[in-house]
Amino acid sequence: MSEPKTPTPTPAGDTYKGWVFKWTNYIKGYQRRWFVLSNGLLSYYRTQAEMGHTCRGTINLATATIAVDDACNFVISNGGAQTYHLKASCEVERQRWITALELAKAKAARMQAESDDSGDDFSPSSASVPPGQGGGTQNSEVQSTLRTLGSKVEDLSTCNDLISKHGSALQRSLSELDSLRLTGEAGDKIRQVTERATLFRITSNAMINACRDFLALAQAHSKRWQKALQAERDQRVRLEETLEQLAKQHNHLERAFRGASQANTPADSSAGPGKGEASDEDDDNEFFDAMEEAPEFITVPADPQFHKRSSSNISGFNSEMCPDDQSLNEELLAINQESPSQEVVPVKKRRSRIPDKPNYSLNLWSIMKNCIGKELSKIPMPVNFNEPISMLQRLSEDLEYHELLDKAAKCQSSLEQLCYVAAFSVSSYSTTVHRTGKPFNPLLGETYELDRRRESGYRSLCEQVSHHPPAAAHHVISDRGWTLRQEITVASKFRGKYLSIMPLGTIHAIFEKGNNHYTWKKVTTTVHNIIVGKLWIDQSGEIDVVNHTTGDRCHLKFAPYSYFSRDVARKVTGVVMDKDGKAHYVLSGTWDEKMEFSRVMQSSRGGENGTEGKQKTVYQTLKAREVWRRNPLPDGAEAMYFFTDLALTLNESEEGVAPTDSRRRPDQRLMEDGRWDEANAEKQRLEEKQRSVRREREREAASQRTSSQSEEGAPHDNYKALWFERCEDRITGEQVHIYKGGYWEAKERGIWEPCPDIF
């Protein structure tokens, strides 16, 4: 708050502007902002220079309230989400602002009233939303509602006329009866009826007058309401389009700026920005939708002395760095040359398209409002939220970039091998960036095989080994020297605005060469805008890829997305260290695009760049090498659930697979064919069948416990997986399911008798 003397606000015609302190949050308190009052709108900026491009907030004074707290403080609120707590430098300045605000508010109210009065000339035909503006469905609903209301108003007008007509006729008839001059009891009755009819006439006249006033008011304001509604809709559409364009431009400029900075920044630039600049940029925290965390380390180009070493050192270093990619390509070339028979064997042609996704509308809120706080796996979801593959097939999609493990198997250095394994752990998320559909929950005992031995040298098998909690075991073996296995249990919670998916379980990668055994876990996936807005997916968290043979470790950090972050979106950073904690490689990139790694030549602690007194490590690195890049999506992917080339083939029918294979699942097949209503009915049938089988298993388990008088802690479900067995993992100590063999042998013999009937 120790600011220099604040200049007096200056009016400029209808514009009033000046410096005012605005309350931001409890950490930063009041911060000085440049406020501009013009045309009934009060806007503010961080600096005067921002007036041309970045407005931090605007409030319409026509509907706002202005309150005075004390000598210098005042509050402006529009009764909704916008409230500005402001503080002037002195009481005189505060009074100047209050006077200007009150005058501007009165003028804005008059302008709004005049605008409303001119709305009577509005034509209802202009209320329709132009095509392509994103409001067609809502506009049709509004027009339907308006037509219904208009019909009811017409009915009311008709009833009004009828009451007036019949009331007059009744009154005439009673007058005629009264003129007959009946005597005695009959005359008394006539008089009572006449009195009641008179009361009815008075009441009816009052109602008729009220109806007439209502009709006049409704007819006078209906067009004005339509115009106001259309204006709000158009403004919302414009704001959405503007926000999307700004986000794209912001991201593009950030990438261009960072690319230019990396190309032009000298080695000593790691000292970071000046104090004033950092303080100014920190004010963006006021608008963050996710807290931006400072990077844990800084990389700078290595000192030229590392490039001027003796040729023996250079050749020795290159022998460690570069032979793997070259040797891999040479060996693959040798395989092709030495094994011409492989060229003769025809490789199955896989499909490259699936039926386009039909455009079915669904009221999401009516389904979701009763699901808040529940376990996602226990919520009956229609297939409208799904994509036509199962979770087992999604697990198999982790092999989209299996060539990273092929390269890792050829590496001479365990540290460089760790770089490839780390890149593989990141690559599995690249398929999720546009995939907002939910995979089918596998039925208990459901399996999925992915036999790509002829094309890519590996065989993959998944099995759903548990239903509550849902758990899937996965085993892959490759002819190119590696094995991958995992058991993933998905915990998920729906929180109203977003969905959090937390994969639980450990992934193992074992390489024959060097007997290196790596483990890592998955990060949290968050699906945003579940109820309102466009769905989008983010990955956040940290991963430790550990080599249990050598003690090497790679710590990867997935930064959560923040619209106002100065960093690249979906950023991933990591450091590869040996068992002593010495850094050897630095990884950087994004989980949806690419990853690079750089050899660390020297590291030091930087004392001026940390936040809150923490020091950052500065790594001097050689030029980065690209280790992985995402494959482009096939043509027309947006109409095919944004599936990759591999995903398009996962549900393709194949002969000889197990009867429990996901390809044979009827509801999933119906959804892929676009028959969603039939798929929903089939999905309910399969789920009910699974529940019946489970109840029968529980009854059998209960009878066995009763007969054997086993202890209370005995399991309630005696289900055992068919191709995997439960045991203790010798690396992690967890109870996991590990492949016990027999599946591929059963496939060769064509004997599937042990498989349960789940479909």
Coordinates of N, CA, C and O in Angstrom, one line a residue, residues 259-346:
G259 N 9.4 -20.0 -28.4 CA 10.3 -20.5 -29.4 C 11.4 -19.4 -29.7 O 12.6 -19.7 -29.9
A260 N 10.9 -18.1 -29.8 CA 11.9 -17.1 -30.1 C 12.8 -16.9 -28.9 O 14.0 -16.6 -29.1
S261 N 12.3 -17.0 -27.7 CA 13.2 -16.8 -26.5 C 14.2 -17.9 -26.4 O 15.4 -17.6 -26.1
Q262 N 13.8 -19.1 -26.7 CA 14.8 -20.2 -26.7 C 15.9 -20.1 -27.7 O 17.0 -20.4 -27.5
A263 N 15.5 -19.4 -28.9 CA 16.5 -19.3 -29.9 C 17.4 -18.1 -29.6 O 18.6 -18.1 -30.1
N264 N 17.0 -17.1 -28.9 CA 17.8 -15.9 -28.7 C 18.3 -15.7 -27.3 O 19.1 -14.8 -27.0
T265 N 17.9 -16.5 -26.3 CA 18.3 -16.3 -24.9 C 19.7 -16.8 -24.7 O 20.0 -17.9 -25.0
P266 N 20.6 -16.0 -24.2 CA 22.0 -16.4 -23.9 C 22.0 -17.3 -22.6 O 21.1 -17.4 -21.9
A267 N 23.2 -17.9 -22.4 CA 23.3 -18.9 -21.3 C 23.1 -18.2 -19.9 O 22.6 -18.8 -19.0
D268 N 23.5 -16.9 -19.8 CA 23.4 -16.3 -18.5 C 22.0 -15.7 -18.3 O 21.8 -14.9 -17.3
S269 N 21.0 -16.0 -19.1 CA 19.7 -15.4 -18.9 C 18.9 -16.1 -17.9 O 17.8 -15.8 -17.6
S270 N 19.5 -17.1 -17.2 CA 18.8 -17.9 -16.2 C 18.5 -17.1 -14.9 O 17.9 -17.5 -14.0
A271 N 19.1 -15.9 -14.9 CA 18.9 -15.0 -13.7 C 17.4 -14.7 -13.6 O 17.0 -14.3 -12.5
G272 N 16.6 -14.8 -14.6 CA 15.1 -14.6 -14.5 C 14.8 -13.1 -14.7 O 15.7 -12.3 -14.9
P273 N 13.5 -12.8 -14.7 CA 13.1 -11.5 -15.0 C 13.4 -10.6 -13.8 O 13.6 -11.0 -12.7
G274 N 13.3 -9.3 -14.0 CA 13.5 -8.3 -12.9 C 12.4 -8.4 -11.9 O 11.4 -8.9 -12.1
K275 N 12.7 -7.8 -10.8 CA 11.8 -7.9 -9.6 C 10.5 -7.2 -10.0 O 9.4 -7.8 -9.7
G276 N 10.5 -6.1 -10.6 CA 9.3 -5.4 -11.0 C 8.5 -6.1 -11.9 O 7.3 -6.2 -11.8
E277 N 9.1 -6.8 -12.9 CA 8.3 -7.5 -13.9 C 7.7 -8.7 -13.3 O 6.5 -9.1 -13.5
A278 N 8.4 -9.5 -12.4 CA 7.8 -10.6 -11.8 C 6.7 -10.3 -10.9 O 5.7 -10.9 -10.9
S279 N 6.8 -9.1 -10.2 CA 5.7 -8.7 -9.4 C 4.5 -8.4 -10.2 O 3.3 -8.7 -9.8
D280 N 4.7 -7.7 -11.3 CA 3.5 -7.4 -12.2 C 2.9 -8.6 -12.7 O 1.6 -8.7 -12.8
E281 N 3.6 -9.6 -13.1 CA 3.1 -10.8 -13.7 C 2.4 -11.6 -12.7 O 1.4 -12.3 -13.0
D282 N 2.8 -11.6 -11.4 CA 2.2 -12.4 -10.4 C 0.8 -11.9 -10.1 O 0.0 -12.7 -9.6
D283 N 0.4 -10.7 -10.5 CA -1.0 -10.3 -10.4 C -1.9 -11.1 -11.1 O -3.1 -11.1 -10.9
D284 N -1.5 -11.9 -12.1 CA -2.4 -12.8 -12.9 C -3.0 -13.9 -12.0 O -3.9 -14.5 -12.4
N285 N -2.3 -14.2 -10.9 CA -2.9 -15.2 -10.0 C -4.3 -14.9 -9.6 O -5.1 -15.7 -9.2
E286 N -4.7 -13.6 -9.7 CA -6.0 -13.2 -9.3 C -7.1 -13.8 -10.2 O -8.2 -14.0 -9.8
F287 N -6.6 -14.2 -11.4 CA -7.6 -14.7 -12.4 C -7.4 -16.2 -12.7 O -8.0 -16.7 -13.6
F288 N -6.5 -16.9 -12.0 CA -6.2 -18.3 -12.3 C -7.4 -19.2 -12.0 O -8.1 -19.1 -11.0
D289 N -7.7 -20.2 -12.9 CA -8.6 -21.2 -12.6 C -7.9 -22.4 -12.1 O -8.5 -23.4 -11.7
A290 N -6.6 -22.4 -12.1 CA -5.8 -23.5 -11.4 C -4.5 -22.8 -11.0 O -3.9 -22.0 -11.8
M291 N -4.0 -23.1 -9.8 CA -2.8 -22.5 -9.3 C -1.6 -22.8 -10.2 O -1.3 -24.0 -10.4
E292 N -0.9 -21.8 -10.7 CA 0.2 -22.1 -11.5 C 1.4 -22.3 -10.6 O 1.7 -21.5 -9.7
E293 N 2.1 -23.4 -10.8 CA 3.3 -23.7 -10.0 C 4.5 -23.4 -10.8 O 4.6 -23.7 -12.0
A294 N 5.5 -22.8 -10.1 CA 6.8 -22.5 -10.7 C 7.5 -23.7 -11.1 O 7.4 -24.8 -10.4
P295 N 8.3 -23.8 -12.2 CA 9.0 -25.0 -12.5 C 10.1 -25.3 -11.4 O 10.6 -24.4 -10.8
E296 N 10.3 -26.6 -11.3 CA 11.3 -27.0 -10.3 C 12.7 -26.8 -10.7 O 13.6 -26.8 -9.8
F297 N 12.9 -26.6 -12.0 CA 14.3 -26.5 -12.4 C 14.3 -25.6 -13.7 O 13.3 -25.3 -14.3
I298 N 15.5 -25.1 -14.1 CA 15.7 -24.3 -15.3 C 16.8 -25.0 -16.1 O 17.8 -25.5 -15.6
T299 N 16.6 -25.0 -17.4 CA 17.6 -25.6 -18.3 C 18.1 -24.4 -19.2 O 17.4 -23.6 -19.7
V300 N 19.4 -24.4 -19.4 CA 20.1 -23.5 -20.2 C 21.1 -24.2 -21.1 O 21.5 -25.3 -20.8
P301 N 21.4 -23.7 -22.3 CA 22.4 -24.3 -23.1 C 23.7 -24.5 -22.4 O 24.2 -23.7 -21.6
A302 N 24.4 -25.6 -22.6 CA 25.6 -25.9 -22.0 C 26.7 -25.0 -22.4 O 26.7 -24.4 -23.6
D303 N 27.7 -24.8 -21.6 CA 28.8 -23.9 -21.9 C 29.6 -24.4 -23.1 O 29.8 -25.6 -23.3
P304 N 30.1 -23.6 -24.0 CA 30.8 -24.0 -25.2 C 32.0 -24.9 -24.8 O 32.4 -25.7 -25.7
Q305 N 32.5 -24.8 -23.6 CA 33.7 -25.6 -23.3 C 33.4 -27.1 -23.4 O 34.2 -27.9 -23.7
F306 N 32.1 -27.5 -23.2 CA 31.7 -28.9 -23.3 C 31.8 -29.4 -24.7 O 31.9 -30.6 -25.0
H307 N 31.7 -28.5 -25.7 CA 31.8 -28.9 -27.1 C 33.2 -28.8 -27.6 O 33.4 -29.2 -28.8
K308 N 34.1 -28.3 -26.8 CA 35.5 -28.2 -27.3 C 36.4 -29.2 -26.7 O 37.6 -29.1 -26.7
R309 N 35.8 -30.3 -26.1 CA 36.7 -31.3 -25.5 C 37.4 -32.1 -26.6 O 37.2 -32.0 -27.8
S310 N 38.3 -32.9 -26.1 CA 39.1 -33.7 -27.0 C 38.2 -34.7 -27.8 O 37.1 -35.0 -27.4
S311 N 38.6 -35.1 -29.0 CA 37.8 -35.9 -29.9 C 37.5 -37.2 -29.2 O 36.5 -37.8 -29.4
S312 N 38.5 -37.7 -28.4 CA 38.2 -39.0 -27.7 C 37.0 -38.9 -26.8 O 36.2 -39.8 -26.7
N313 N 37.0 -37.8 -26.0 CA 35.8 -37.6 -25.1 C 34.5 -37.5 -25.9 O 33.5 -38.0 -25.5
I314 N 34.6 -36.7 -27.0 CA 33.4 -36.6 -27.8 C 32.9 -37.9 -28.4 O 31.8 -38.2 -28.3
S315 N 33.9 -38.6 -28.9 CA 33.5 -39.9 -29.5 C 32.9 -40.8 -28.5 O 32.0 -41.6 -28.7
G316 N 33.5 -40.8 -27.3 CA 33.0 -41.6 -26.2 C 31.6 -41.3 -25.8 O 30.8 -42.1 -25.5
F317 N 31.4 -40.0 -25.7 CA 30.1 -39.5 -25.3 C 29.0 -39.9 -26.4 O 27.9 -40.3 -26.0
N318 N 29.4 -39.7 -27.6 CA 28.4 -40.0 -28.7 C 28.1 -41.5 -28.7 O 27.0 -41.9 -29.0
S319 N 29.1 -42.3 -28.4 CA 28.8 -43.7 -28.4 C 27.8 -44.1 -27.3 O 27.1 -45.1 -27.5
E320 N 27.7 -43.3 -26.3 CA 26.7 -43.5 -25.2 C 25.3 -42.9 -25.6 O 24.3 -43.5 -25.3
M321 N 25.4 -41.8 -26.4 CA 24.2 -41.1 -26.6 C 23.4 -41.6 -27.8 O 22.2 -41.8 -27.8
C322 N 24.1 -41.9 -28.9 CA 23.4 -42.0 -30.2 C 23.2 -43.4 -30.8 O 22.5 -43.5 -31.8
P323 N 23.9 -44.4 -30.3 CA 23.9 -45.6 -31.1 C 22.5 -46.3 -31.2 O 22.3 -47.1 -32.0
D324 N 21.7 -46.0 -30.2 CA 20.5 -46.8 -30.0 C 19.5 -46.6 -31.2 O 19.0 -47.6 -31.7
D325 N 19.3 -45.4 -31.6 CA 18.4 -45.2 -32.7 C 19.0 -45.7 -34.0 O 18.3 -46.4 -34.8
Q326 N 20.3 -45.5 -34.2 CA 21.0 -46.0 -35.4 C 21.0 -47.5 -35.4 O 20.7 -48.1 -36.4
S327 N 21.3 -48.1 -34.2 CA 21.4 -49.6 -34.2 C 20.0 -50.2 -34.4 O 19.9 -51.2 -35.0
L328 N 19.0 -49.5 -33.8 CA 17.6 -50.0 -34.0 C 17.3 -50.0 -35.5 O 16.8 -51.0 -36.0
N329 N 17.5 -48.9 -36.2 CA 17.2 -48.9 -37.6 C 18.0 -49.9 -38.4 O 17.5 -50.5 -39.3
E330 N 19.3 -50.0 -38.0 CA 20.2 -50.9 -38.8 C 19.7 -52.4 -38.6 O 19.7 -53.2 -39.5
E331 N 19.3 -52.7 -37.3 CA 18.9 -54.1 -37.0 C 17.5 -54.4 -37.7 O 17.3 -55.5 -38.2
L332 N 16.6 -53.4 -37.8 CA 15.4 -53.6 -38.5 C 15.6 -53.8 -39.9 O 15.0 -54.6 -40.6
L333 N 16.6 -53.0 -40.5 CA 16.9 -53.2 -41.9 C 17.5 -54.6 -42.1 O 17.2 -55.2 -43.1
A334 N 18.4 -55.0 -41.2 CA 19.0 -56.3 -41.3 C 17.9 -57.4 -41.2 O 18.0 -58.4 -42.0
I335 N 17.0 -57.2 -40.4 CA 15.9 -58.2 -40.3 C 15.1 -58.3 -41.6 O 14.8 -59.4 -42.1
N336 N 14.9 -57.2 -42.2 CA 14.1 -57.2 -43.4 C 14.9 -57.8 -44.6 O 14.4 -58.5 -45.4
Q337 N 16.3 -57.6 -44.5 CA 17.1 -58.2 -45.6 C 17.4 -59.7 -45.3 O 17.4 -60.4 -46.3
E338 N 17.5 -60.1 -44.0 CA 17.9 -61.4 -43.8 C 16.7 -62.3 -43.7 O 16.8 -63.5 -43.8
S339 N 15.5 -61.8 -43.6 CA 14.3 -62.6 -43.4 C 13.3 -62.2 -44.5 O 12.2 -61.6 -44.3
P340 N 13.6 -62.6 -45.8 CA 12.7 -62.2 -46.9 C 11.4 -62.9 -46.8 O 10.4 -62.5 -47.3
S341 N 11.3 -64.0 -46.0 CA 10.1 -64.7 -45.8 C 9.0 -63.9 -45.2 O 7.8 -64.1 -45.4
Q342 N 9.5 -62.9 -44.3 CA 8.5 -62.0 -43.6 C 7.8 -61.1 -44.6 O 6.7 -60.7 -44.4
E343 N 8.4 -60.8 -45.7 CA 7.8 -60.0 -46.7 C 6.7 -60.8 -47.5 O 5.8 -60.2 -48.0
V344 N 6.9 -62.1 -47.6 CA 6.0 -62.9 -48.4 C 4.7 -63.2 -47.6 O 3.6 -63.2 -48.2
V345 N 4.8 -63.3 -46.3 CA 3.6 -63.6 -45.5 C 2.7 -62.3 -45.5 O 3.1 -61.2 -45.1
P346 N 1.5 -62.5 -45.9 CA 0.6 -61.3 -46.0 C 0.2 -60.8 -44.6 O -0.1 -61.6 -43.8

